[in-house]
mmCIF file of C-alpha atoms in Angstrom:
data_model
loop_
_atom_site.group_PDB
_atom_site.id
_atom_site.type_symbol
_atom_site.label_atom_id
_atom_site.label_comp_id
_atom_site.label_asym_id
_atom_site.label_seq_id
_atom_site.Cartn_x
_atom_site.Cartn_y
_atom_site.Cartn_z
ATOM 1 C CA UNK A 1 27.329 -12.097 12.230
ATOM 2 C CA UNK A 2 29.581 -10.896 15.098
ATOM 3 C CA UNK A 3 27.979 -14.009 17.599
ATOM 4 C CA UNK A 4 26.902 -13.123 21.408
ATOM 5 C CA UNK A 5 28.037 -9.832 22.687
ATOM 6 C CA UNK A 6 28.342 -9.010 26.063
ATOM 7 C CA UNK A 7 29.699 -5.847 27.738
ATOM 8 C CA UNK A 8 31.697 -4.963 29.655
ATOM 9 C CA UNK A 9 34.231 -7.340 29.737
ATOM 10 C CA UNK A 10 35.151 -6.496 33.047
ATOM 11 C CA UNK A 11 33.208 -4.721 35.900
ATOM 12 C CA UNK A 12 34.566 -3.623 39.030
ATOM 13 C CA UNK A 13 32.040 -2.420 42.126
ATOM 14 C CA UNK A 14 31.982 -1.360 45.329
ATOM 15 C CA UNK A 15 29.685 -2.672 47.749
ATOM 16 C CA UNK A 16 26.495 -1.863 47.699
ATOM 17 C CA UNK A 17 26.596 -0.508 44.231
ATOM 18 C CA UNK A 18 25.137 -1.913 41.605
ATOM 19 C CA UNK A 19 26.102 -3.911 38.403
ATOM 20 C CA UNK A 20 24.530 -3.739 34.732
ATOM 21 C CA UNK A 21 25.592 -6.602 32.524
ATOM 22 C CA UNK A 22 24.558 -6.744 28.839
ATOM 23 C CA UNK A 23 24.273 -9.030 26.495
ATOM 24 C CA UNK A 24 23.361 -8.761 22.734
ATOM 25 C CA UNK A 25 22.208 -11.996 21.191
ATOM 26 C CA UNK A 26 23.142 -13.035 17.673
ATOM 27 C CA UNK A 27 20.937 -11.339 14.850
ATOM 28 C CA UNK A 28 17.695 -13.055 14.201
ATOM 29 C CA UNK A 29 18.193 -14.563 17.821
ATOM 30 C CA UNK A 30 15.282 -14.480 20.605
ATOM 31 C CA UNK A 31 15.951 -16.640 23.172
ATOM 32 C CA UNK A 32 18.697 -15.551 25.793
ATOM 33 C CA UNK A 33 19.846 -17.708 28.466
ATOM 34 C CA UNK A 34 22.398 -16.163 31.262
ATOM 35 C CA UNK A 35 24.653 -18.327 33.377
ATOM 36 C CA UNK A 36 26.706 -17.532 36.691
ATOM 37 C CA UNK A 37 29.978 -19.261 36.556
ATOM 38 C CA UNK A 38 31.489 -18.525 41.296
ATOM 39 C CA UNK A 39 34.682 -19.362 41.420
ATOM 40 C CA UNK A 40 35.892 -23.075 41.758
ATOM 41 C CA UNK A 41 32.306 -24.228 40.892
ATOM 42 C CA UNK A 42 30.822 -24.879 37.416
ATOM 43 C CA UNK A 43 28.776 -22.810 35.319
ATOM 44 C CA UNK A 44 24.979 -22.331 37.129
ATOM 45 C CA UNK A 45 21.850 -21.361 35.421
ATOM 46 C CA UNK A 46 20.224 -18.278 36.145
ATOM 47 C CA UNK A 47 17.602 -16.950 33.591
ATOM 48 C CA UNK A 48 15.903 -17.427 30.325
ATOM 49 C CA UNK A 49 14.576 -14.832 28.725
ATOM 50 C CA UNK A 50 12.324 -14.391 25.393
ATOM 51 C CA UNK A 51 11.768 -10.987 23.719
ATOM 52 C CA UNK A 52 10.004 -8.788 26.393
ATOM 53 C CA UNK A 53 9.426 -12.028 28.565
ATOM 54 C CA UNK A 54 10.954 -14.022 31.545
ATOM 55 C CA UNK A 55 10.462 -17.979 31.081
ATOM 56 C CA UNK A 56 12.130 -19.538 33.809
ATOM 57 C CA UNK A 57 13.991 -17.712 36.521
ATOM 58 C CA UNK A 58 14.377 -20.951 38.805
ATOM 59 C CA UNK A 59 18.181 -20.103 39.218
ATOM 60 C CA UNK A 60 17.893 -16.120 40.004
ATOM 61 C CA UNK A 61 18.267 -15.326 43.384
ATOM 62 C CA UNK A 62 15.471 -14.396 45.208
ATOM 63 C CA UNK A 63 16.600 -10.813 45.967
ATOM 64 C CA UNK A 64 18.535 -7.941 44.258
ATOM 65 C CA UNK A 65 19.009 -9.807 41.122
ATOM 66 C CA UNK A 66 16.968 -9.020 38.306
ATOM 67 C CA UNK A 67 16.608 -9.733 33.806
ATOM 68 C CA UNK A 68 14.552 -8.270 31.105
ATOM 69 C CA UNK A 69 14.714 -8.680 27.562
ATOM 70 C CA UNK A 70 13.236 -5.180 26.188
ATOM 71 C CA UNK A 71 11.821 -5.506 22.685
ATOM 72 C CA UNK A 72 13.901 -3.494 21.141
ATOM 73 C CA UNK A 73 17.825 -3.249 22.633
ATOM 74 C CA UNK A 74 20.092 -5.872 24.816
ATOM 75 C CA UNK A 75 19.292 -7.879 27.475
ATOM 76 C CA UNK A 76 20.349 -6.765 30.870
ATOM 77 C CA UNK A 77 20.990 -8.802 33.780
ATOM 78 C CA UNK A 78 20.822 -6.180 37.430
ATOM 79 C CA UNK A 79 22.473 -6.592 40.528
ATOM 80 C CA UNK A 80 21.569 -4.441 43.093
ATOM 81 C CA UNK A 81 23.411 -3.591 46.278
ATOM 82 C CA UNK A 82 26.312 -6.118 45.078
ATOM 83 C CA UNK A 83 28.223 -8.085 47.861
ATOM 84 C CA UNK A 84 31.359 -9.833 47.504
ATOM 85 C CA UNK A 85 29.823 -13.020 47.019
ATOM 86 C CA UNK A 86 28.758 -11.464 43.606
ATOM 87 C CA UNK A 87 31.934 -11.728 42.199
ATOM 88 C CA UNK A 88 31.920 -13.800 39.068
ATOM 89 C CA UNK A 89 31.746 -14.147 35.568
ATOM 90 C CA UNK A 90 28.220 -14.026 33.802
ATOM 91 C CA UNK A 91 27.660 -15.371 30.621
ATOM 92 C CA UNK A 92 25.126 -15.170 27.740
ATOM 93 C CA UNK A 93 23.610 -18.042 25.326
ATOM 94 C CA UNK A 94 21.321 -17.117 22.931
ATOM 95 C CA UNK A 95 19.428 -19.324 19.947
ATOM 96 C CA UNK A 96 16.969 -18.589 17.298
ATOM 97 C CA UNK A 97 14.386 -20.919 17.703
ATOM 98 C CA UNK A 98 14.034 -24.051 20.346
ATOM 99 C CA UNK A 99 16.121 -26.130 17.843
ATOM 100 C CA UNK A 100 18.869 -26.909 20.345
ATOM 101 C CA UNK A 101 18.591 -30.435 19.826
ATOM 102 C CA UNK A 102 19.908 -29.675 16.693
ATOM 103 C CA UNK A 103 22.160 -26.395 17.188
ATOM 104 C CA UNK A 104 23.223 -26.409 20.673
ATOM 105 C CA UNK A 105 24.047 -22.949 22.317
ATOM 106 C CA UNK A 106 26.734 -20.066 21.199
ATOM 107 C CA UNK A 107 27.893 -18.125 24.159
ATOM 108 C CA UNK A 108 29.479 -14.841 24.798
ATOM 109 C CA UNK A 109 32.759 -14.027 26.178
ATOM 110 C CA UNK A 110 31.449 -13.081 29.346
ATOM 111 C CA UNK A 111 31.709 -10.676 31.965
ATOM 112 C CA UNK A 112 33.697 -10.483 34.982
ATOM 113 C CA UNK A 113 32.585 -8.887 37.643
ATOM 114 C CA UNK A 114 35.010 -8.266 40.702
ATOM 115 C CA UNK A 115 33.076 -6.518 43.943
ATOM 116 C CA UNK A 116 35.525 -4.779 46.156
ATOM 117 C CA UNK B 1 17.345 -33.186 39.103
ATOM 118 C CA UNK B 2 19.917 -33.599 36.376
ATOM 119 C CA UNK B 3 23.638 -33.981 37.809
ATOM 120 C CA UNK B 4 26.496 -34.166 35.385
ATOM 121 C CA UNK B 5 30.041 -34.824 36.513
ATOM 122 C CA UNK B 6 33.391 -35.070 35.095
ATOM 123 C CA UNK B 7 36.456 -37.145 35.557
ATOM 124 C CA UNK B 8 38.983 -36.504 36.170
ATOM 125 C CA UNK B 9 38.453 -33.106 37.456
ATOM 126 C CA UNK B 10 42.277 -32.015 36.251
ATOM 127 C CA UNK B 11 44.680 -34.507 33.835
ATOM 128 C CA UNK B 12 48.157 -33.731 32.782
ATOM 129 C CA UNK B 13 49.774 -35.700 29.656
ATOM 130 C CA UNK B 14 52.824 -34.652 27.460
ATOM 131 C CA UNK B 15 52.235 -33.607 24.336
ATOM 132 C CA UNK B 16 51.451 -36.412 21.566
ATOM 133 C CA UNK B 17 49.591 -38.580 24.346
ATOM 134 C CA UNK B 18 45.871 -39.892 23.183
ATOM 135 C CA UNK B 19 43.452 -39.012 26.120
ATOM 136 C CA UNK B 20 39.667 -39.614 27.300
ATOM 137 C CA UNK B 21 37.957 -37.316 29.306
ATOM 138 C CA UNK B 22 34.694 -38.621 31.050
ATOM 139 C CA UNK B 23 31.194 -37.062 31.629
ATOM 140 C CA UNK B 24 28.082 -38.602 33.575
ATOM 141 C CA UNK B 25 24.932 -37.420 33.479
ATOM 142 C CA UNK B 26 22.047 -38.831 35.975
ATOM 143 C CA UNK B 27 18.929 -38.142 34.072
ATOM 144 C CA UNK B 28 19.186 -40.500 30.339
ATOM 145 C CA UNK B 29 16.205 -38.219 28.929
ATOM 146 C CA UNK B 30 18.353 -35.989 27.165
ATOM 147 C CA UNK B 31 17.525 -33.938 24.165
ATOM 148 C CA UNK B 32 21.746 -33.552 23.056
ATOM 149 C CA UNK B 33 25.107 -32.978 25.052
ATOM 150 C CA UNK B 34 27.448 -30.440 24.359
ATOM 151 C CA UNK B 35 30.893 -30.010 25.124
ATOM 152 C CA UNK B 36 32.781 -27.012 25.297
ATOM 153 C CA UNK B 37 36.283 -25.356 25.927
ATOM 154 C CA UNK B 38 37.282 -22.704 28.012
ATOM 155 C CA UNK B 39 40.433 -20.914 28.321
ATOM 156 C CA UNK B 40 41.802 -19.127 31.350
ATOM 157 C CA UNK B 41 39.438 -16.007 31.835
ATOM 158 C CA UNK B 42 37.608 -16.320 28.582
ATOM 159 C CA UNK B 43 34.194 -17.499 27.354
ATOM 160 C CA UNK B 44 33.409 -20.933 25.837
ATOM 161 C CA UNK B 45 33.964 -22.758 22.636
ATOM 162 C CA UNK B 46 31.337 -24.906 21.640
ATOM 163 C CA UNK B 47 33.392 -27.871 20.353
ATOM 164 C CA UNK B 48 30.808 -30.617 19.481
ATOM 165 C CA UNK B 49 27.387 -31.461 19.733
ATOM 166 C CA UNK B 50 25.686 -34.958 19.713
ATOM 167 C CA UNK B 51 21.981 -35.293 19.144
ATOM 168 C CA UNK B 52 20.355 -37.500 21.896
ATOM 169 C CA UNK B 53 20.144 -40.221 18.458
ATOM 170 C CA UNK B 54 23.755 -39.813 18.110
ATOM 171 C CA UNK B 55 26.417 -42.124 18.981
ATOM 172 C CA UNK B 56 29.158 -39.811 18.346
ATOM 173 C CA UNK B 57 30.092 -36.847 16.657
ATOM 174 C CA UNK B 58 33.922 -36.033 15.298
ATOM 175 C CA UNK B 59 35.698 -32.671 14.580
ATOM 176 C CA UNK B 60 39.399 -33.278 13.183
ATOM 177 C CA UNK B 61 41.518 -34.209 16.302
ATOM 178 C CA UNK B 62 38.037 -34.883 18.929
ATOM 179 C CA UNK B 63 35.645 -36.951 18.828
ATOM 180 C CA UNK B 64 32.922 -37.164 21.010
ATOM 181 C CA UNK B 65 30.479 -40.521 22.008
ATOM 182 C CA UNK B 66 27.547 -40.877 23.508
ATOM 183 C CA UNK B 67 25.823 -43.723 25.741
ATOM 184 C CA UNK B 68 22.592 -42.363 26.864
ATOM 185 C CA UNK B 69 20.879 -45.172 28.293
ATOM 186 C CA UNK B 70 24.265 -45.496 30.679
ATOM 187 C CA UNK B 71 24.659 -41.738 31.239
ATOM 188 C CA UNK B 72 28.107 -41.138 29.730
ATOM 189 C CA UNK B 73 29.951 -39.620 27.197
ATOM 190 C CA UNK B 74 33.558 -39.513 26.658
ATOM 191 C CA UNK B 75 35.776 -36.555 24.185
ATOM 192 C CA UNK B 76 38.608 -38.465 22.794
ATOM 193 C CA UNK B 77 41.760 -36.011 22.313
ATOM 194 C CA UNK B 78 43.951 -37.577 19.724
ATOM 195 C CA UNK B 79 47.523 -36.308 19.514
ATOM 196 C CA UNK B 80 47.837 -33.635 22.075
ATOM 197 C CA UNK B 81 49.066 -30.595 21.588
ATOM 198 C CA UNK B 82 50.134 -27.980 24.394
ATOM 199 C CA UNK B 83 47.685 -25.424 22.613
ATOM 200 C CA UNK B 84 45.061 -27.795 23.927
ATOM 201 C CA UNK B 85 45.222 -26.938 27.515
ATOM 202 C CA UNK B 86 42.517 -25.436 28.561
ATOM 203 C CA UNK B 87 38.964 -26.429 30.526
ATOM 204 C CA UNK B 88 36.976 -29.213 28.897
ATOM 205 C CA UNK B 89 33.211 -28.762 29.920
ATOM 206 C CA UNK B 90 30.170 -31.279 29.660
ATOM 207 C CA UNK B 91 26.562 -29.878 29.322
ATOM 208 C CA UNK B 92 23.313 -31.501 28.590
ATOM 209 C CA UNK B 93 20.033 -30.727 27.959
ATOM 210 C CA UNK B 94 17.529 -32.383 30.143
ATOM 211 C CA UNK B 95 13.646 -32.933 28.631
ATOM 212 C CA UNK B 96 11.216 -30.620 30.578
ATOM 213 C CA UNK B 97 14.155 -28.265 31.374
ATOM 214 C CA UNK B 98 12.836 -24.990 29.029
ATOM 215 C CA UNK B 99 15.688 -26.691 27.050
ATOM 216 C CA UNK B 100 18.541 -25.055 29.736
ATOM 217 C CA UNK B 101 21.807 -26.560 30.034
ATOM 218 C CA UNK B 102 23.301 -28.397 32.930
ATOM 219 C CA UNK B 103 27.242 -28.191 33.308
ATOM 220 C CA UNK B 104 29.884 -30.377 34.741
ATOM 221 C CA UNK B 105 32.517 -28.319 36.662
ATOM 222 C CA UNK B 106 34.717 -29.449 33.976
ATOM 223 C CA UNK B 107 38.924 -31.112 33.092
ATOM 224 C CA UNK B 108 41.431 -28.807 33.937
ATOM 225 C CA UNK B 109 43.464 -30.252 31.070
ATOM 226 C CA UNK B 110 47.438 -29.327 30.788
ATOM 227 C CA UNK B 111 49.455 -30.735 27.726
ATOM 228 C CA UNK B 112 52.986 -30.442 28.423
ATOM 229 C CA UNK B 113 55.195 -29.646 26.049
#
């Protein structure tokens, strides 16, 4: 099982451009979760995602950020028109089945995303 | 809202040195807490879990409690090493929360040789 996958590592954009993050949950896994971690500030919810469903998108920003979960194929987080303030690392959780009480979460290594 | 915080926000020991590192959490109607490590520029390392029925949960050199009807929980670091320097993270799991985790900002911890 090689865990959460999430490409690319690191992502450099202009301004204005915009930014593709992936994630690949673990095999077996439907339930995605992604997480903005700014700098000097803890990690911040963003999205939860089920198979070809949003859940809860209570931490998205309103505008130019946008998730899916396709059924088949990872899940992509979308900034459009990136600004500066973008600049952080993103990270994936995904899980098998609401059994987090007993599990918890295994996250990817993240991506970085620096907007120039 | 659920608001977890750590303390101290950074901690600096020699190596050998038994240390506590302190998480609050506002909301007691937890379903677990999780803490986690992360290393400069990389992704985290789920290090233990503790069911909201749990007291405390151990993994060789860690152990982790947990007081939910006061909020807290506390990692225990027994016999630092300087290849434990990294970020220690607190998250829990709030009921009603589409089971999404809520984060400290985390211990900037540095074990000197």
């Amino acid at each position: 099982n090689a865990g959460v996958m999430q490409n690319p590592r690191h992502l450099v954009r202009r301004r204005g451009q915009e930014a593709r993050l992936r994630c690949s949950p673990m095999k077996g896994h439907s339930h995605v979760y992604w997480y903005r971690q700014l700098p000097e500030e803890g990690l911040k919810f963003m999205v939860y995602l089920q198979k070809e469903n949003i859940i809860d998108e209570s931490g998205m920003p309103k505008e130019r950020f946008s998730a899916e979960f396709p059924k088949e194929g990872p899940s992509i987080l979308r900034i459009q028109q990136v600004v500066r303030g973008d600049s952080a690392a993103y990270f994936c959780a995904s899980q098998a089945v609401l059994a987090v009480d007993n599990y918890g979460y295994t996250f990817g290594s993240g991506t970085r995303l620096t907007v120039v | 809202k659920q608001e977890v915080t750590q303390i101290p926000a950074a901690l600096s020991v020699p190596e050998g040195e038994n240390l506590v590192l302190n998480c609050s959490f506002t909301d007691s109607a937890i379903y677990n807490l999780q803490w986690f490590r992360q290393d400069p520029g990389k992704g985290l390392t789920s290090l233990l879990l503790i069911q909201s029925s749990q007291r405390e949960q151990t993994s060789g050199r860690l152990n982790a409690s947990l007081d939910k009807s006061s909020g807290r929980s506390t990692l225990y670091i027994a016999a630092s090493q300087p290849g434990d320097s990294a970020t220690y993270l607190c998250a829990v799991i709030s009921g009603g929360s589409n089971y999404k985790l809520t984060f400290g900002k985390g211990t900037l911890l540095t074990v000197n040789p």
